[in-house]
Structure formats: structure tokens, C-alpha cells
Amino acid sequence: MSNLTGKIVVNADEWTLSDIGFQKSPDAATFALNVAKYFVGDSKGKFHVLSTNWGLIQSSLEQTMTKAGHTWTKGLNIPINLATLSEYDGIFIGGDPVDNQVLIEYIQNGGRVYLCAGTGQGGSQGEANNWNPFLAAFGLKYEGVYNGINANLPINSTHPLFTGVKALFQNAANPITDLQPDSPLNKIILTNSIGQGAIATAEFIKTPAPKSLNGQIVVNADEWTLGDVGFQKAPDADTFAINVAKYFVGDEKGKFHVLSNNWGLNQSSLEQTMTKAGHTWTKGLNIPINLATLSQYDAIFIGGDPVDNQVLIEYVKNGGKVYLCAGTGQGGALGEANNWNTFLAAFGLQLSGSYNTISESLPVNSNHPLFAGVSNLYQDKGSPIIDLQPESPLNQIILTHSSGQGLIATAEFIKTPAPQPVAEVTPTPQPVPEVIPAPQPVPETTPEPLISDSEEFTITATKDVTISKLVYKGAVKRSQADEYLEISNPGNSPANISGWKITSAGSLKQVFTFPQGTILQAGKSFRIYTNEVHPETGGFSFASKTAIWNDAGDEAKLFDVAGNNVSTLAYGKNTIGGIKEELKVPQLQVIASHAAINKQMSLSGKITFTEALSLAIKSFLEDDTNSDSPLAIIIKKPTAYGLPKDATKAMATEKLRSLMNENAKLILYPTPERKTAENGETVAENWIFELSLAGFAERTMHWAIVPRSGDPKVSNYGIS
């Protein structure tokens, strides 16, 4: 099961694929093969009948499927869980109830289900109740009555499931209802003579997690974990290996290389696990060790054999991923540590230079995604890991021994361009010469750095005092009392911040106000903890018994005594990348420089840049009130965009979303070409975004106008 789209075929009745159904309608065999093709394309599928219902287990259906080359098994004697069902390309169910939540998870993870009702098991309402929690999750429902129809139903649909099919048999079925008729993902594709739903489909499209553009490192104190012995000692080793791959490349298939001869990385268990999951897995030291070569791989796996640390540093800083294992014994404990510590220290970690005496399967005491589904991992005399920068959110020990020694750690590198102050320079008037001067070479200018999706934090500032750091995930369990926000004064003069306030966008109740007489000296910083007091960093605290900063994302705001928004720091779901992911437009290119954003922040207002960005994208996707907006244009001319004439607003929105993911650009005004929108709106009062859609059929320009004042009315329009 590799495709990310979950699919369901719902039949109101079980007779269709029974022996009698095949006799009554010779096209039943074609329909069965069409179901298989809908599930697996032209591949040969591995299907299981999780039912004892005669409508699914009789010989005609089995012979049809096996003759076509599909694997066809039957029976209720398999575990009903996601791991087991995921071994099959599709399951066929009906009659015998199946845990609905497991079915939902199976579909959401790309599974395929054929479900038939009308079996008589449990009565009409009981049978509907057995399946409706599952179906409702995907916009469908069985009615709790049996109809009296006993006939070959003529096909009144052009759906691919009915290619070559003229009629199908049903007898006293549970009619199907479409709960979300506006959704393009679920639909009734066959109705009976009185208009009841006879066969329906539903799909669940799982958006693959984007491959991270950040450099990432996973450090293991020992090489045994992924060796054959490690797989034998701890069966969860294969899950850990797959989690490492997912940490590096998301749901994509990775191109990995083992730059080592160490047995802990070269043995068959690891290679088979990776290749079976669809990843490319190569090994050997016979490649050039330079940035250009390493950059051809999504990740490299190293250990034992030394690799140029400076090349590794450059690789990670350019978005590369590295899995490093120690404890190999090559060069002795201290020599091995020296082989890697220049590389690791650049990202806040270090190997201790001594081997521990641990030799066991270790219980996993962490909820890090690398350990999802992992209960134990094996190590034997590893080299403990030390966190050199425990206050940094970018590097952390994620697995420790009961003795406190670090066993597995992670580190990330994020290219975050520093906010650039805008200096407005008025040139001194020069006398105009009487003669035309000779042409002078135009000096090269350095373009302002643009914001990037890969930035963990989006920081804006309007004065010298700025939010400079946020540790939003504390080590103190539940209360996260050790979270803190840091503000800095990089200017040349002391700043009086008496009465200045800090708020969380997630809750207006989370407010900290600096007391009278608070002076932040030039070049110094203060920290404001959630519920701890540290005099050495100012001694400030929210004194909150619960966490202030949402681990998933938030926006910290700093206001001066007059209420002006001096600085903001957004992270997680509130960053540019997070906003685009949440609104399902991850490929939309946002073009804006830090300098331009900071300059507009200095114009004051209630709406920050990231808030405005989110509102602008939402307005394009949701607002069709202006006839020249891109959504309204698609709704007016759906066929020009490959949609049916009666396309709904939901279908038009999905089409617009796909266009915004195809080489589209969202540009913050002003630009060198334009300083105002078409209707005269200016950046003095509004955040203005211009949307450029490369795949749009109309020759238009589009704008979203977000009032800086906080006025909830966001407008968007376009011109031809």
C-alpha cells in the first residue's frame, strides 16, 4: 500500500458480487475487475475479504480476481489493526462488523475498502449503524431501511468503475446517502429506478508531509541499533529506521547513501527495511567527499570511517541530512569522538570520548516522532552524547539512559536571515553640469534577503528593541515553566521599556507588563520565563501555572507604552511555511523581504505581517463576492478550468488551490513596479498582496487588501 489516496467503493447490496449476481448480470466480472483497477491501477493487487458474507466469498468473485493475477485471501482470522490492514492493497467487507476507527485510519493512510450492505445481519438499522461512523468520516451514509428493489439496475453513470458494464444486480439493499454533496471527494455514482443511491465512492487525499529544507542530524551513541543484531534484539528497530527516513524526507521516497564500511550500517536488515519502503539505498566510500556529491543525496549515513567534518558542516548548512552512529571502536573512544566532534559542535552536540557499559534493549522514554511506534532499541557500549547548548530549541537529547547519559540526539540548522533595518537616505543635491557626462557603470546592489519557508521563526521589528529568541517547548513537564521569551537591545543607547507589554497571539489573557523603571541597556537582553525567576537574565516571569507558548505554533508580540507593535516573532503554524501548510498551498511562493516587512510594521496597526498573510490567502480561497476575484472567475467559467458546468464553490476552491500550488506568486507591496493596488489602496493603511497565477486562463492581476487597522473586511479583486 503506497499510494497516498485512500479510496472507498460502497455498494448498497451484497448480491452484486455473489454467484447469483454473476449469473443475473454477466457484467459483474467486469465490475469486479474495475474495482480492482480503481484500487491499484494496472498493478496486481493484494486483497483480503474480511468477512464470512456469501456475497464476498463465493467462487465467481474469487476466480475472477485470481485469474486476473490478483492475490485473494479470505477470513476473519487476522488482527484488525492498522499495521495488518496496511499489508493489503484493499479489503472487502460486509455483514461482519469491523472496528470503524481502524477502517478510518486505514483509509486516511492510503488504504482501499469495498463495502457492501443489504446483508440482513443485524437488521436494516443495525446494519447501517455498523458502518455509518466509518462512512460519515468520508461524507456518506447507509439508510437504516431495506428497499424492495430486486432487479438488474441499468448503469446510468460514466464513472470508470462502470467501463464495459451495462447492468448490475441488487436485491433489497440499504440505500446510500451523500452527506456532503458539495464535496468533489464523495459521490453517488449509481442510482436505482427511484433515485436511491446504489453505489458510491469516496476518497481521502493525504497531503504528503513536505521534505524539510532544513539541515537535520540524528546522532546515535552506538552502531548496534541498526545492525542485524540490533534488529534481532529489538524488533522495533525497523520502525525506528523508517522513522529516521520520514524525519529526513517526509512521505517522499528518499535517496540515501551509506558513507561507511561499518557493519552497523551495512548489514542486510537495515538495507531490506529501507528498500522495501521504496527508498534508494546505496553504500560505499568510493564517492567524492565534497558538497556537490553529497548534495545529490537526501541523506547520508555515517559512522566508524571518518569523513571531512568541514564538508559535513557545509552539507547540513545547505539542507543536507545526516545519520551518525558512534560506539564503533574505530580509533578508540576518544579518537572516535575527535573524528566527529568538530562537525557535531557546529550544531550544539558532542560525543563524550568514553564508552559506556550499557548493553541492553533500552526502553524508549521519549515521545519524539523518531520513536513513534518504538518501545525498545538496542545499544552496546556506546559513546554518550552531550548537549552543548541545552537552551537552544534546535538541538536536543531525545533518548537518555536511566543513568542520565545521552543515547540519541537530534540537531537542525535553519537559514534565518537577520531582519534588515531600513535606512531612508536623502541624497544631497548635486549641481547639474552643462555637458552630458560619459556613461558611468551602474554599481551592483545586493538584493534584500527574502523571507523563506525554511525559517523556523518569522521575526519583525520596528525599533532597536526586538524579540530575539523564544524557547517555546520547556523541559519541565506539563507546566513548561522554563519556557522563555528573550528581548534584546542591539542599539547604542539604553531603552526605557517601562510599561511595555508582551502578549501571545494564542490568548489575550497571556500578558506580561514590564514594571516602571525597567531599563534595557545597549547590547543586552532580558528573558521572560513562563513560571521561573532567573535574576541573571532580568528576573521576569509571567508567573503562569500553565504553558504560555503553544508548541504547535504561536506569535509573540511586543508593544511599547503607547501600544505600538514594536516586534513580533511567529513560529510553527504561524510562520509563512506553517500558514501555507495549514491552508494547503505549500507551493505558493511568497515574495517579501524582511526590510519591507519591518518598514510596514513601523507604520503601526493591529494586524501583523503573518496575520495579514493568512487573511490574504484565505480571502482568495473563500471570497467570491467580487466578480473579478479569481474564485468568482472560476465559478463563472468552470469548464475553462476543467470543471463540470455545475461545479460547486467547493470544487472551484480546490481548483484555485491547485493553481496556487503551480508556480504561483504572492507578492507584498510596494514593489519596484507598483506601489498601490488598482483601486488606489496604499500601504500606508493596508497590507497589499498581489497574486500571480501562472496557470490561470484569464489575463488578469489580482489583489488582496488587508486593512492594517484590524477592520475584519478583507477584500480581493482583479482586472483583465
XYZ file of C-alpha atoms in Angstrom:
720
model
C 0.000 0.000 0.000
C 1.989 3.018 -1.251
C -0.436 5.474 -2.848
C -1.409 8.350 -0.551
C -5.061 8.476 -1.703
C -7.475 6.378 0.350
C -10.445 5.052 -1.645
C -13.821 3.536 -0.797
C -16.385 1.809 -3.011
C -19.751 1.477 -1.242
C -22.393 -0.894 -2.590
C -25.906 -0.754 -1.186
C -26.171 -4.545 -1.596
C -24.104 -7.752 -1.325
C -25.814 -9.678 -4.170
C -23.858 -7.820 -6.879
C -20.620 -9.851 -6.480
C -22.197 -13.128 -5.345
C -22.537 -16.146 -7.624
C -26.183 -15.211 -8.251
C -25.123 -11.636 -9.052
C -22.681 -13.003 -11.656
C -25.458 -15.181 -13.116
C -28.041 -12.381 -13.199
C -25.598 -9.898 -14.711
C -22.628 -11.205 -16.728
C -21.039 -7.738 -16.399
C -20.428 -8.375 -12.682
C -16.991 -9.792 -13.522
C -16.054 -6.635 -15.394
C -17.269 -4.517 -12.476
C -15.161 -6.569 -10.034
C -12.051 -6.044 -12.164
C -12.852 -2.328 -12.447
C -12.947 -2.137 -8.643
C -9.500 -3.751 -8.517
C -8.189 -1.311 -11.132
C -9.694 1.631 -9.236
C -7.740 0.461 -6.198
C -4.350 -0.493 -7.734
C -4.296 0.752 -11.314
C -2.637 -1.709 -13.690
C -0.708 -3.386 -10.877
C -1.628 -6.734 -9.368
C -3.295 -6.195 -6.020
C -3.145 -7.980 -2.702
C -6.752 -8.158 -1.485
C -8.359 -9.705 1.601
C -12.025 -10.453 2.297
C -12.554 -9.569 5.953
C -15.978 -11.200 6.028
C -17.832 -14.501 6.001
C -20.682 -12.999 3.970
C -21.609 -15.167 0.987
C -21.785 -12.078 -1.248
C -17.998 -11.708 -0.986
C -16.617 -15.231 -0.520
C -18.228 -17.247 -3.311
C -16.294 -18.766 -6.191
C -17.235 -16.453 -9.078
C -15.638 -13.389 -7.478
C -12.556 -15.296 -6.292
C -11.964 -16.901 -9.690
C -12.366 -13.544 -11.438
C -9.780 -11.881 -9.191
C -7.205 -14.680 -9.148
C -7.496 -15.270 -12.916
C -6.570 -11.578 -13.366
C -3.419 -12.138 -11.279
C -4.551 -10.589 -8.010
C -3.848 -12.189 -4.625
C -7.165 -13.065 -2.977
C -7.412 -14.246 0.645
C -10.399 -14.601 2.968
C -11.210 -14.872 6.646
C -11.698 -13.086 9.954
C -8.591 -14.647 11.481
C -6.303 -11.642 11.040
C -5.654 -8.878 13.613
C -7.896 -5.889 12.972
C -5.387 -3.065 13.265
C -3.754 -0.523 11.004
C -0.473 -2.406 10.716
C -2.188 -5.585 9.498
C -4.662 -3.943 7.125
C -1.854 -1.841 5.638
C -0.317 -5.063 4.303
C -3.195 -5.228 1.806
C -3.942 -3.008 -1.185
C -7.636 -3.356 -0.443
C -10.036 -5.110 1.899
C -13.556 -6.272 1.072
C -16.069 -6.093 3.927
C -19.780 -6.555 4.580
C -22.032 -8.247 7.078
C -19.446 -8.923 9.799
C -18.790 -5.631 11.673
C -15.245 -4.217 11.677
C -13.838 -1.597 14.069
C -14.828 1.654 12.336
C -11.944 3.642 13.791
C -9.420 1.186 12.367
C -11.116 1.468 8.973
C -10.960 5.270 9.150
C -7.241 5.196 9.961
C -6.657 2.659 7.186
C -8.280 4.923 4.600
C -6.510 8.017 5.957
C -3.231 6.191 5.458
C -3.960 5.322 1.832
C -5.999 2.116 2.236
C -8.825 0.959 -0.049
C -12.142 -0.573 1.043
C -15.025 -2.222 -0.814
C -18.078 -2.292 1.481
C -21.410 -3.933 0.750
C -24.622 -3.740 2.796
C -28.099 -5.242 2.453
C -26.845 -8.471 4.068
C -29.626 -8.776 6.638
C -27.151 -9.152 9.509
C -28.394 -7.074 12.438
C -31.470 -5.836 10.613
C -31.609 -2.812 8.346
C -30.972 -0.169 11.032
C -28.432 -2.301 12.888
C -26.509 -2.911 9.686
C -26.451 0.808 8.907
C -25.259 1.525 12.438
C -22.401 -0.959 11.999
C -20.879 1.086 9.160
C -22.085 4.683 9.412
C -19.369 6.032 11.758
C -16.843 4.869 9.143
C -18.813 6.175 6.163
C -19.684 9.504 7.797
C -15.975 10.275 8.151
C -15.873 10.377 4.346
C -19.227 12.026 3.594
C -21.520 9.018 3.073
C -24.237 7.152 4.982
C -26.337 3.987 4.786
C -30.073 4.424 5.329
C -31.485 2.147 8.019
C -34.083 0.553 5.734
C -34.031 -2.113 3.030
C -35.639 -1.095 -0.255
C -37.812 -3.575 -2.111
C -35.903 -3.440 -5.391
C -34.971 -6.834 -6.894
C -33.611 -6.228 -10.350
C -30.705 -5.689 -12.673
C -30.001 -1.972 -12.391
C -29.145 -0.294 -15.720
C -25.931 1.720 -15.494
C -26.676 5.460 -15.617
C -23.113 6.644 -14.971
C -19.870 7.117 -16.905
C -17.665 6.515 -13.865
C -14.605 4.319 -14.666
C -15.978 1.653 -12.309
C -18.674 1.026 -14.922
C -16.484 0.823 -18.021
C -17.904 -2.052 -20.058
C -20.743 -2.577 -17.572
C -24.381 -2.332 -18.711
C -26.214 -3.633 -15.634
C -25.594 -4.881 -12.073
C -27.861 -6.925 -9.810
C -29.207 -5.804 -6.412
C -31.852 -7.280 -4.103
C -33.341 -5.386 -1.101
C -30.430 -3.008 -0.445
C -29.548 -0.305 2.127
C -29.770 2.952 0.079
C -26.754 5.284 0.247
C -26.976 8.997 1.067
C -24.367 11.647 0.179
C -23.843 13.775 3.303
C -21.544 16.266 1.564
C -22.929 16.835 -1.948
C -20.673 19.870 -2.458
C -17.509 17.856 -1.910
C -15.727 16.527 -5.015
C -14.300 13.659 -2.926
C -17.501 11.676 -2.289
C -20.372 10.995 -4.662
C -23.220 8.649 -5.564
C -22.188 7.127 -8.905
C -25.161 4.802 -9.480
C -28.820 5.282 -8.552
C -31.733 2.868 -8.774
C -35.024 3.426 -10.579
C -36.482 5.532 -7.747
C -33.404 7.710 -7.351
C -31.849 5.993 -4.320
C -28.076 5.704 -4.054
C -27.000 2.226 -5.186
C -23.195 2.559 -5.467
C -20.970 5.384 -4.231
C -17.304 6.266 -3.949
C -15.278 8.357 -1.555
C -11.638 9.385 -1.492
C -9.317 10.717 1.157
C -6.312 12.618 -0.174
C -3.454 12.598 2.278
C -1.203 15.585 1.714
C 2.361 14.293 1.968
C 4.467 15.979 4.607
C 6.918 18.215 2.743
C 10.542 17.234 2.774
C 12.271 19.589 5.162
C 14.575 22.195 3.633
C 16.430 22.470 6.924
C 19.642 20.644 7.646
C 18.975 17.770 10.045
C 21.136 15.415 12.080
C 20.302 12.267 14.022
C 23.113 11.139 16.317
C 23.149 7.651 17.858
C 25.633 6.847 20.621
C 26.018 3.335 19.220
C 26.120 1.457 15.913
C 24.456 -1.754 17.124
C 20.943 -0.268 16.928
C 20.642 -0.667 13.140
C 22.896 -3.729 12.804
C 21.388 -7.182 12.286
C 21.834 -7.940 15.994
C 20.032 -4.702 16.866
C 17.087 -5.787 14.698
C 17.052 -9.184 16.438
C 17.328 -7.775 19.948
C 14.699 -5.067 19.400
C 12.070 -5.783 16.690
C 11.148 -2.079 16.708
C 14.489 -1.267 15.044
C 12.824 -1.416 11.627
C 10.180 1.109 12.720
C 12.925 3.393 14.045
C 14.798 3.158 10.727
C 11.640 4.093 8.782
C 11.023 6.966 11.211
C 14.539 8.282 10.543
C 13.789 8.225 6.810
C 10.482 10.046 7.374
C 12.205 12.625 9.607
C 14.556 13.326 6.710
C 12.207 13.252 3.672
C 8.633 13.282 4.968
C 6.352 10.968 2.975
C 8.574 11.049 -0.097
C 10.931 8.275 -1.121
C 14.490 9.206 -0.200
C 17.826 8.739 -1.903
C 20.202 7.610 0.844
C 23.896 6.645 0.831
C 25.913 4.828 3.493
C 29.304 6.545 3.521
C 30.845 3.889 5.718
C 32.076 0.306 5.853
C 30.800 -0.115 9.406
C 28.723 -3.265 9.880
C 26.176 -1.326 11.958
C 25.102 0.463 8.764
C 25.904 -2.125 6.081
C 24.034 -5.247 7.104
C 21.017 -6.720 5.382
C 18.238 -5.933 7.902
C 18.635 -2.174 7.513
C 19.021 -2.316 3.733
C 15.972 -4.546 3.293
C 13.872 -2.298 5.544
C 14.776 0.822 3.564
C 14.427 -0.680 0.091
C 11.163 -2.415 0.962
C 9.805 1.016 1.956
C 10.734 2.309 -1.511
C 13.867 4.279 -0.630
C 17.029 4.191 -2.761
C 19.849 2.709 -0.668
C 23.484 2.721 -1.822
C 26.701 2.034 0.070
C 30.427 2.620 -0.191
C 33.310 5.020 0.332
C 34.025 5.250 -3.397
C 32.318 8.613 -3.960
C 33.985 12.047 -3.846
C 33.602 13.634 -0.413
C 32.523 17.130 -1.389
C 29.414 19.267 -1.146
C 28.394 18.772 -4.774
C 28.428 14.983 -4.453
C 26.771 14.745 -1.063
C 24.042 17.160 -2.197
C 22.890 14.527 -4.698
C 21.581 12.524 -1.732
C 18.682 13.322 0.580
C 20.732 11.961 3.456
C 23.974 10.172 4.228
C 24.538 7.561 6.927
C 27.995 7.635 8.548
C 29.894 6.019 11.382
C 33.299 4.490 12.020
C 35.076 5.704 8.884
C 35.996 9.403 9.339
C 34.536 11.959 6.932
C 35.810 15.517 6.389
C 33.984 17.444 9.117
C 34.006 20.713 7.207
C 32.271 19.095 4.232
C 29.656 17.638 6.586
C 29.079 21.059 8.133
C 28.582 22.648 4.712
C 26.280 19.795 3.670
C 23.989 20.246 6.676
C 24.038 24.041 6.356
C 22.839 23.586 2.783
C 19.883 21.437 3.830
C 21.557 18.016 3.970
C 20.561 15.275 6.410
C 22.995 13.069 8.344
C 22.576 9.949 10.474
C 25.724 9.413 12.557
C 26.400 6.433 14.801
C 29.316 6.150 17.239
C 30.468 3.407 19.604
C 32.167 1.587 16.706
C 35.529 1.132 18.423
C 37.387 2.545 15.433
C 40.207 4.715 16.808
C 39.243 4.144 20.434
C 36.664 6.105 22.397
C 38.492 9.443 22.405
C 39.773 9.083 18.856
C 36.273 8.294 17.614
C 34.867 11.335 19.393
C 37.617 13.512 17.871
C 36.665 12.219 14.420
C 33.179 13.724 14.702
C 33.159 16.449 17.345
C 34.179 19.313 15.063
C 31.121 18.513 12.954
C 28.800 17.965 15.916
C 29.972 21.029 17.857
C 28.902 23.232 14.937
C 25.339 22.151 15.754
C 25.488 22.105 19.565
C 26.341 18.445 20.261
C 29.384 16.406 21.302
C 30.450 12.774 21.817
C 31.890 12.259 25.300
C 35.115 10.443 24.355
C 34.444 7.361 26.507
C 32.404 4.201 26.043
C 29.632 3.381 28.495
C 28.939 -0.112 29.816
C 25.331 -0.264 28.624
C 24.469 -3.479 26.755
C 20.709 -3.999 26.547
C 17.450 -3.226 24.820
C 16.627 0.218 26.152
C 13.064 1.341 26.873
C 12.156 4.437 24.874
C 11.375 7.315 27.252
C 10.578 9.978 24.651
C 7.577 10.985 22.522
C 9.757 12.389 19.722
C 8.415 11.451 16.235
C 11.551 9.344 15.682
C 10.160 6.945 18.287
C 6.572 6.684 17.033
C 5.664 3.008 17.448
C 9.033 2.209 19.050
C 9.143 0.615 22.513
C 12.778 -0.513 22.703
C 16.093 -0.053 20.896
C 19.352 -1.945 21.394
C 22.758 -0.449 22.252
C 26.055 -1.995 23.307
C 28.825 0.189 24.757
C 28.012 3.445 23.042
C 29.675 6.850 23.219
C 27.350 9.106 25.300
C 26.130 12.339 23.694
C 26.395 15.756 25.366
C 24.156 18.753 24.591
C 26.453 21.793 24.407
C 23.573 24.242 24.002
C 20.739 22.981 26.231
C 18.804 26.241 25.878
C 18.656 26.012 22.104
C 15.455 24.535 20.596
C 17.488 23.333 17.599
C 19.491 20.581 19.297
C 18.325 18.160 21.940
C 18.950 14.790 23.542
C 15.810 12.804 22.742
C 16.696 9.453 24.367
C 18.540 9.017 27.661
C 19.618 6.050 29.760
C 18.372 5.671 33.313
C 21.828 6.896 34.343
C 21.158 10.177 32.519
C 23.559 9.554 29.623
C 22.504 10.830 26.200
C 21.908 7.987 23.762
C 20.166 9.547 20.742
C 20.052 13.237 19.815
C 18.885 15.491 17.010
C 20.022 18.834 15.653
C 18.723 21.158 12.964
C 20.193 24.040 11.029
C 17.823 26.736 9.779
C 18.933 29.527 7.489
C 17.304 32.553 9.064
C 18.316 35.881 7.533
C 18.512 38.555 10.184
C 15.943 41.370 9.863
C 17.473 44.282 7.996
C 16.855 47.855 9.214
C 15.658 50.244 6.552
C 17.646 53.437 6.260
C 15.991 56.195 4.268
C 18.733 58.306 2.749
C 18.003 61.651 1.105
C 20.727 62.302 -1.463
C 22.487 65.659 -1.353
C 21.501 67.746 -4.398
C 24.358 67.928 -6.926
C 24.932 70.723 -9.475
C 23.846 69.779 -12.958
C 26.779 70.014 -15.394
C 26.374 71.824 -18.695
C 27.714 68.871 -20.657
C 26.380 65.334 -20.901
C 28.647 63.168 -18.794
C 30.097 59.959 -20.078
C 28.045 56.887 -19.151
C 29.029 55.545 -15.761
C 28.924 51.899 -14.761
C 25.896 51.068 -12.638
C 27.023 49.862 -9.213
C 25.903 46.387 -8.280
C 23.386 46.330 -5.456
C 22.844 43.453 -3.095
C 19.189 42.418 -3.138
C 17.403 42.365 0.196
C 17.070 38.823 1.572
C 13.596 37.380 1.059
C 11.649 35.541 3.712
C 11.886 31.768 3.450
C 9.578 28.845 4.227
C 12.516 27.142 5.920
C 12.791 29.748 8.661
C 11.692 28.342 11.996
C 10.915 31.856 13.222
C 9.492 34.863 11.370
C 10.766 37.931 13.236
C 9.778 41.548 12.544
C 10.943 44.680 14.337
C 10.296 48.426 14.135
C 12.705 49.716 16.783
C 16.038 48.738 18.271
C 14.374 46.664 20.980
C 13.251 43.398 19.408
C 12.128 39.898 20.300
C 15.278 37.920 19.610
C 14.551 34.386 20.835
C 11.790 32.111 22.032
C 12.166 28.718 23.683
C 8.580 27.560 23.370
C 8.990 23.963 24.483
C 10.256 23.686 28.026
C 11.766 20.646 29.715
C 9.503 20.934 32.760
C 6.651 18.518 32.155
C 3.069 19.772 31.841
C 3.594 23.336 33.099
C 6.668 24.053 30.895
C 7.656 26.620 33.491
C 11.098 27.013 31.889
C 9.806 28.354 28.565
C 11.077 31.853 27.946
C 10.930 34.766 25.528
C 14.042 36.900 25.056
C 14.077 40.554 24.030
C 17.284 42.343 23.065
C 18.542 45.873 22.534
C 21.101 45.782 19.713
C 21.167 49.613 19.599
C 23.752 52.001 21.017
C 21.592 53.589 23.742
C 19.702 52.305 26.812
C 15.971 51.736 26.229
C 13.322 52.568 28.814
C 10.758 49.774 28.403
C 8.623 50.617 31.447
C 5.000 49.702 30.728
C 5.862 47.742 27.559
C 3.784 44.591 27.117
C 4.283 41.093 25.742
C 1.302 39.062 24.532
C 0.671 35.712 22.919
C -1.490 35.731 19.797
C -2.963 32.470 21.054
C -4.542 34.079 24.123
C -5.193 37.705 25.008
C -5.099 36.671 28.670
C -1.388 35.885 28.440
C 0.060 39.355 29.028
C 3.274 40.458 30.718
C 3.912 44.147 31.510
C 7.385 45.457 32.364
C 7.366 47.357 35.679
C 8.251 51.028 35.990
C 11.952 51.766 35.941
C 12.841 48.892 33.591
C 15.872 49.880 31.505
C 17.333 47.549 28.881
C 20.950 48.524 28.342
C 22.507 48.674 24.865
C 23.734 45.274 23.706
C 21.870 43.448 26.499
C 18.897 41.079 26.717
C 16.098 40.190 29.123
C 14.268 36.890 29.400
C 10.661 36.486 30.493
C 10.003 32.975 31.778
C 6.634 31.268 31.974
C 6.881 30.467 35.678
C 10.524 30.686 36.780
C 12.607 33.579 38.082
C 16.200 33.980 36.865
C 17.766 37.180 38.258
C 20.774 36.848 35.951
C 18.502 37.496 32.915
C 16.297 40.175 34.472
C 14.186 38.117 36.858
C 10.967 38.479 34.818
C 8.163 35.886 34.761
C 4.566 35.545 33.567
C 4.003 33.586 36.809
C 1.685 31.312 34.838
C 0.948 27.830 36.146
C 0.279 26.638 32.610
C 2.341 26.881 29.441
C 2.274 30.236 27.646
C 3.564 29.215 24.226
C 1.745 26.667 22.070
C 4.196 24.001 20.893
C 2.404 23.774 17.539
C 2.801 27.494 16.796
C 2.043 30.974 18.085
C 3.033 34.616 17.632
C 4.697 36.616 20.386
C 4.049 40.380 20.256
C 5.913 43.219 21.940
C 4.126 46.571 22.382
C 5.607 49.857 23.598
C 3.911 52.038 26.219
C 1.895 53.812 23.502
C 0.517 50.488 22.245
C 2.613 50.327 19.078
C 3.574 46.828 17.940
C 7.367 47.056 18.246
C 8.258 43.458 17.371
C 6.705 40.067 16.660
C 8.072 36.552 16.494
C 5.992 33.849 14.827
C 6.816 30.145 14.786
C 5.343 26.793 13.815
C 1.874 27.052 12.272
C 2.086 30.875 12.469
C 5.153 31.189 10.207
C 4.960 31.638 6.440
C 5.567 27.937 5.884
C 3.103 26.952 8.607
C 0.351 29.206 7.243
C 0.763 27.804 3.738
C 0.658 24.228 5.017
C -2.479 24.886 7.069
C -4.235 26.451 4.064
C -2.972 23.668 1.757
C -0.963 25.901 -0.589
C 2.580 24.759 0.313
C 3.986 25.523 -3.169
C 2.735 29.122 -3.264
C 5.782 31.394 -3.415
C 5.577 34.343 -1.014
C 7.825 37.212 -2.113
C 8.680 39.783 0.550
C 11.879 40.998 2.166
C 12.489 41.385 5.870
C 13.285 45.048 5.293
C 9.959 45.695 3.525
C 8.003 43.905 6.240
C 9.763 45.802 9.023
C 9.177 49.099 7.268
C 5.441 48.436 7.057
C 5.320 47.194 10.653
C 6.678 50.596 11.668
C 3.520 52.188 10.223
C 1.717 50.698 13.234
C -1.606 48.910 13.197
C -3.251 45.903 14.797
C -2.527 43.343 12.075
C 0.947 41.797 11.880
C 2.508 40.575 8.652
C 1.851 36.882 9.295
C -1.753 37.597 10.296
C -2.210 39.620 7.110
C -0.659 36.868 5.005
C -3.081 34.291 6.401
C -6.086 36.593 5.849
C -4.999 37.357 2.277
C -4.660 33.691 1.267
C -7.985 32.835 2.922
C -9.736 35.665 1.085
C -8.573 34.345 -2.286
C -9.724 30.816 -1.410
C -13.059 31.741 0.182
C -14.381 35.080 -1.106
C -16.282 35.156 -4.401
C -18.289 38.326 -3.694
C -16.254 40.371 -6.175
C -16.967 39.175 -9.708
C -13.335 39.786 -10.713
C -11.849 37.725 -7.890
C -10.092 34.530 -9.046
C -12.593 32.284 -7.239
C -15.574 34.092 -8.806
C -13.995 33.802 -12.256
C -13.606 30.022 -11.899
C -17.201 29.702 -10.644
C -18.442 31.718 -13.666
C -16.425 29.723 -16.214
C -15.833 26.295 -14.646
C -15.365 24.453 -17.940
C -12.384 26.700 -18.780
C -10.646 25.129 -15.784
C -11.556 21.516 -16.443
C -14.562 21.512 -14.128
C -18.139 20.458 -14.976
C -20.702 23.132 -15.825
C -22.461 22.627 -12.496
C -19.248 22.819 -10.451
C -19.804 23.854 -6.844
C -17.946 26.546 -4.943
C -16.040 23.818 -3.090
C -14.830 22.359 -6.395
C -13.822 25.825 -7.627
C -11.906 26.428 -4.402
C -9.980 23.176 -4.829
C -9.164 24.151 -8.420
C -7.917 27.566 -7.303
C -5.876 25.887 -4.564
C -4.235 23.649 -7.179
C -3.434 26.695 -9.339
C -1.893 28.432 -6.325
C 0.351 25.378 -5.963
C 1.520 25.628 -9.591
C 4.233 28.275 -9.937
C 2.043 30.984 -8.363
C 3.450 34.016 -6.546
C 2.053 36.180 -3.757
C 3.940 39.490 -3.696
C 3.919 42.031 -0.884
C 3.544 45.662 -1.995
C 5.190 48.003 -2.665
C 7.283 46.544 -5.489
C 9.633 48.366 -7.856
C 6.841 48.231 -10.446
C 3.799 49.162 -8.338
C 3.213 50.991 -5.065
C -0.604 50.990 -4.980
C -3.307 48.489 -5.890
C -5.655 49.044 -8.820
C -8.311 50.843 -6.781
C -5.819 53.212 -5.206
C -5.255 51.423 -1.878
C -1.876 52.257 -0.350
C 0.483 50.512 2.033
C 0.087 53.406 4.459
C -3.222 51.879 5.560
C -3.173 48.314 4.228
C -1.155 45.201 3.747
C -1.427 44.712 -0.015
C -0.701 41.390 -1.728
C -0.618 40.793 -5.469
C -1.398 37.239 -6.626
C 0.149 36.000 -9.854
C -1.353 32.748 -11.207
C 0.719 31.218 -13.991
C -1.939 28.640 -14.914
C -4.926 30.992 -14.895
C -6.984 31.064 -18.085
C -7.863 34.757 -17.674
C -5.304 37.515 -18.339
C -5.719 39.267 -15.010
C -3.990 40.732 -11.991
C -5.321 40.040 -8.505
C -5.039 41.851 -5.188
C -5.924 41.151 -1.574
C -6.329 44.226 0.620
C -5.939 43.648 4.366
C -6.626 46.788 6.440
C -3.794 47.396 8.890
C -6.333 48.836 11.367
C -7.791 45.420 12.140
C -11.001 46.014 10.160
C -12.298 42.457 9.579
C -13.326 43.250 5.995
C -10.621 41.819 3.722
C -11.262 42.335 0.018
C -9.806 40.825 -3.122
C -10.400 41.627 -6.775
C -8.718 41.591 -10.149
C -8.560 43.305 -13.512
C -8.256 41.951 -17.032
